[in-house]
XYZ file of C-alpha atoms in Angstrom:
283
model
C -0.039 -0.084 0.004
C 3.038 2.426 -0.284
C 2.179 3.842 -3.292
C -0.916 3.360 -5.829
C 0.761 1.251 -8.518
C 2.262 -1.025 -5.802
C -1.449 -1.232 -4.294
C -3.313 -2.170 -7.287
C -0.657 -4.312 -8.259
C -1.113 -6.416 -5.082
C -5.049 -6.410 -5.482
C -4.762 -7.914 -8.931
C -1.986 -10.415 -7.784
C -4.216 -11.723 -4.243
C -7.733 -11.634 -5.477
C -7.052 -12.923 -9.101
C -8.835 -9.855 -10.926
C -7.719 -7.387 -13.649
C -6.633 -3.682 -13.007
C -9.351 -2.559 -15.219
C -12.277 -4.544 -13.176
C -11.085 -3.569 -10.002
C -10.623 0.330 -10.868
C -14.388 0.399 -12.550
C -15.806 -0.628 -9.308
C -13.967 1.115 -7.010
C -14.551 4.421 -9.111
C -17.781 3.329 -10.754
C -19.534 1.195 -7.814
C -18.792 1.563 -4.325
C -16.052 1.408 -2.156
C -16.866 -0.637 0.328
C -15.082 -3.974 0.862
C -18.334 -6.158 1.532
C -20.076 -5.144 -1.592
C -16.928 -5.520 -3.618
C -15.898 -9.089 -2.473
C -19.765 -10.020 -2.797
C -20.044 -9.112 -6.346
C -16.903 -10.905 -7.403
C -18.041 -14.075 -5.492
C -15.024 -14.028 -3.165
C -15.301 -15.945 -0.194
C -13.515 -16.293 3.066
C -12.210 -19.413 2.015
C -9.955 -17.597 -1.016
C -8.829 -15.078 1.556
C -7.626 -17.706 3.286
C -5.915 -19.448 0.516
C -3.300 -17.132 -0.132
C -0.543 -15.431 2.322
C 0.130 -11.929 2.705
C 3.047 -9.981 3.304
C 2.492 -6.359 4.409
C 5.264 -3.793 3.423
C 6.020 -1.079 5.701
C 8.185 2.357 5.483
C 10.207 2.787 8.347
C 11.545 6.470 9.102
C 15.086 6.220 11.003
C 18.138 8.439 11.240
C 21.483 6.991 11.181
C 25.167 8.116 11.946
C 26.456 5.389 10.387
C 25.312 5.330 7.093
C 23.199 2.206 7.967
C 26.122 -0.144 8.475
C 24.442 -1.767 11.477
C 20.974 -1.789 9.998
C 22.578 -3.690 6.801
C 24.340 -5.771 9.560
C 21.840 -6.601 11.938
C 18.535 -5.455 10.435
C 16.040 -3.031 12.155
C 15.587 -3.882 16.116
C 13.395 -2.678 18.419
C 14.134 -0.149 20.782
C 15.176 -2.316 23.892
C 17.694 -3.982 21.581
C 19.111 -0.646 20.189
C 19.734 0.290 23.658
C 21.365 -2.760 24.951
C 23.057 -4.436 21.895
C 26.253 -2.782 20.348
C 24.843 -0.117 17.776
C 25.008 3.551 17.140
C 22.682 4.169 19.267
C 24.069 2.315 22.614
C 27.828 4.046 21.889
C 26.270 7.377 21.467
C 24.037 7.091 24.528
C 27.501 5.882 26.553
C 29.699 8.738 25.272
C 27.114 11.322 27.165
C 27.303 9.062 30.161
C 24.147 7.314 29.998
C 23.801 3.400 30.862
C 20.110 1.879 30.734
C 19.644 -1.165 32.585
C 16.153 -2.175 31.223
C 16.204 -5.394 33.610
C 16.459 -3.317 36.765
C 14.783 -0.286 35.427
C 17.186 2.471 35.930
C 19.488 4.882 34.207
C 22.884 5.445 35.203
C 23.353 9.244 34.154
C 27.112 10.696 34.756
C 27.212 8.411 38.226
C 23.626 9.505 39.147
C 21.399 6.334 39.491
C 17.766 7.318 38.049
C 14.588 5.312 38.585
C 12.576 3.903 36.028
C 10.507 1.197 37.914
C 7.014 2.979 38.013
C 5.177 5.748 36.235
C 3.897 8.736 38.108
C 0.526 8.983 38.735
C -1.622 12.075 39.687
C -4.042 14.588 37.678
C -0.867 17.889 38.119
C 2.128 15.796 37.271
C 5.237 17.874 36.701
C 7.213 18.201 33.702
C 9.767 16.001 35.082
C 6.963 13.677 36.163
C 5.845 13.698 32.386
C 8.886 12.846 31.211
C 10.107 10.444 32.906
C 6.424 8.612 32.016
C 7.226 8.915 28.302
C 10.964 7.385 28.611
C 9.028 4.627 30.319
C 6.433 3.827 28.096
C 9.197 4.160 25.170
C 11.186 1.302 26.374
C 8.522 -0.913 28.121
C 5.319 -0.166 26.479
C 6.044 1.265 22.743
C 9.405 -0.334 22.264
C 8.587 -2.211 18.769
C 9.128 -1.116 15.334
C 6.666 1.145 14.071
C 6.377 2.091 10.297
C 3.414 3.399 7.926
C 1.682 1.234 5.520
C 1.048 4.370 3.613
C 2.068 7.909 4.037
C 2.035 10.907 1.505
C 5.263 12.428 2.559
C 7.049 10.850 5.655
C 9.233 13.644 5.261
C 6.417 15.557 7.054
C 5.645 13.221 9.866
C 5.734 15.065 13.348
C 8.012 12.765 15.551
C 10.829 14.449 13.882
C 12.469 10.726 12.761
C 14.557 12.584 10.103
C 16.623 14.440 12.899
C 17.264 12.263 15.705
C 16.026 8.843 17.251
C 12.600 10.104 18.933
C 13.701 8.522 22.491
C 17.043 11.613 22.380
C 14.216 13.759 22.879
C 12.515 12.119 25.894
C 15.653 11.580 27.353
C 17.171 14.981 27.072
C 13.924 16.381 28.845
C 13.977 13.759 31.161
C 17.651 13.881 32.083
C 17.623 17.730 32.091
C 20.386 18.177 29.432
C 19.271 19.168 25.743
C 22.801 18.258 24.413
C 21.695 14.682 24.422
C 19.262 15.371 21.699
C 20.974 17.964 19.984
C 24.533 16.692 19.464
C 23.086 13.701 17.105
C 21.489 16.593 15.162
C 24.147 18.207 14.646
C 26.466 15.303 13.935
C 27.616 15.726 10.450
C 27.004 11.728 9.596
C 23.772 12.267 10.859
C 21.515 11.106 7.812
C 17.864 10.326 7.281
C 16.736 7.299 5.592
C 13.509 5.287 4.741
C 13.564 1.636 5.145
C 11.036 -0.272 2.826
C 10.610 -3.487 4.698
C 8.271 -6.556 4.717
C 6.625 -9.165 7.084
C 4.011 -11.490 7.345
C 0.425 -10.285 8.386
C 0.937 -11.853 11.747
C 4.097 -10.203 12.866
C 2.025 -7.070 13.135
C 0.272 -6.151 15.853
C -3.769 -6.185 16.507
C -4.290 -2.776 16.689
C -2.440 -2.093 13.137
C -5.588 -3.477 12.192
C -7.978 -2.060 14.348
C -11.591 -1.936 13.851
C -13.907 0.745 14.880
C -16.375 -1.481 16.329
C -16.401 -5.027 17.813
C -18.764 -6.538 15.549
C -17.099 -4.638 12.285
C -17.265 -6.586 8.934
C -13.226 -5.865 8.909
C -10.789 -5.346 10.867
C -10.278 -6.462 14.920
C -10.339 -5.418 18.003
C -8.619 -6.750 21.645
C -11.487 -8.395 22.531
C -11.696 -10.293 19.237
C -8.605 -11.866 20.171
C -10.451 -13.368 22.970
C -13.047 -15.475 21.604
C -12.987 -15.521 17.520
C -11.055 -18.543 15.362
C -7.745 -17.584 14.111
C -9.412 -18.124 10.453
C -12.115 -15.526 11.089
C -9.180 -13.286 12.717
C -7.523 -13.884 9.949
C -10.187 -13.429 7.032
C -11.112 -9.936 9.084
C -7.693 -8.739 8.755
C -7.366 -9.511 5.376
C -10.952 -7.680 4.662
C -9.177 -5.033 6.401
C -6.390 -4.736 3.844
C -8.380 -5.013 1.213
C -10.525 -2.230 2.585
C -7.844 0.228 3.176
C -6.155 -0.689 -0.257
C -9.677 0.562 -2.274
C -9.401 3.797 -0.069
C -6.091 4.373 -1.741
C -7.169 3.467 -5.286
C -10.252 6.061 -5.072
C -8.766 8.627 -2.810
C -4.906 8.436 -2.745
C -2.394 7.419 -0.498
C -2.903 8.341 3.499
C -1.333 8.022 6.808
C -1.861 4.328 7.614
C 0.596 3.276 10.669
C 2.149 -0.435 11.512
C 3.283 -1.996 14.625
C 5.119 -4.904 14.333
C 5.218 -7.044 17.384
C 7.445 -6.306 20.126
C 9.919 -9.431 20.103
C 10.233 -9.464 16.203
C 13.135 -7.892 14.410
C 13.257 -7.000 10.700
C 15.733 -9.343 9.321
C 18.432 -7.676 6.773
C 16.691 -10.295 3.767
C 13.327 -9.054 4.746
C 14.637 -5.078 3.639
C 13.495 -4.346 0.233
C 15.161 -0.852 -0.048
C 16.921 1.681 1.991
C 16.572 5.113 0.785
C 17.884 8.609 1.317
C 15.720 11.470 1.766
C 16.584 12.320 -1.764
C 15.801 8.802 -3.632
C 12.760 9.027 -1.367
C 11.246 12.156 -2.758
C 12.625 11.186 -6.283
C 10.259 7.710 -5.991
C 7.264 9.755 -4.898
C 7.079 12.880 -7.372
């Protein structure tokens, strides 16, 4: 779903229909996935008969020309700060050591607790940033990306400048240089990485439905009682629905969330693009 042409080609391959037939229905009849499947007599059995790999775009900044990514793949935040990586080296040079298991940060000899979020209705800025750091390390540490986006360079998380965690650590530890020195590093470059993963490697809220008995997409509660085949069919209908929307209305913002313990192996990286290469491909 990363661009219009790839999107319609994927629909053609998955559903055994032609571009002309799909486009005619979407532009002249309906953009509803259930009507679409009914008209072309596509039953759940057919959807379950083929596997899908979803392609995501991951925005990141690198100070080693993506050498470590080519070697290790894309790894989650917990691994990035605990393994031998450019991010870990950078943090250590800033006097920061992160102990995720015992839940503390050593910063210039001081031990800072990150074991429990601050609670209350009127939190200080320090408490807010502490909570953000804890959330990043223990709640939102998976690999995130976009299934589609009109222009990733406009994404508000400023991942084109530095890893997002550096913003939070700089505020929490009250040292702006933790963030700014990475931004100013002349070897710092922004890359957009295209990778693929099977459907079941993505977290359920990538495909989240608005309500529990929706015809497509799933909710957290669905995972508790629906058979795996029903869940798979609903997820694939979600993918078709979003693909139809892209055909009719153009590429728009869709997030992807990989399971926390999944890493993107080098073999699953389709392409690593510089900003200029990305801009050229998306003109």
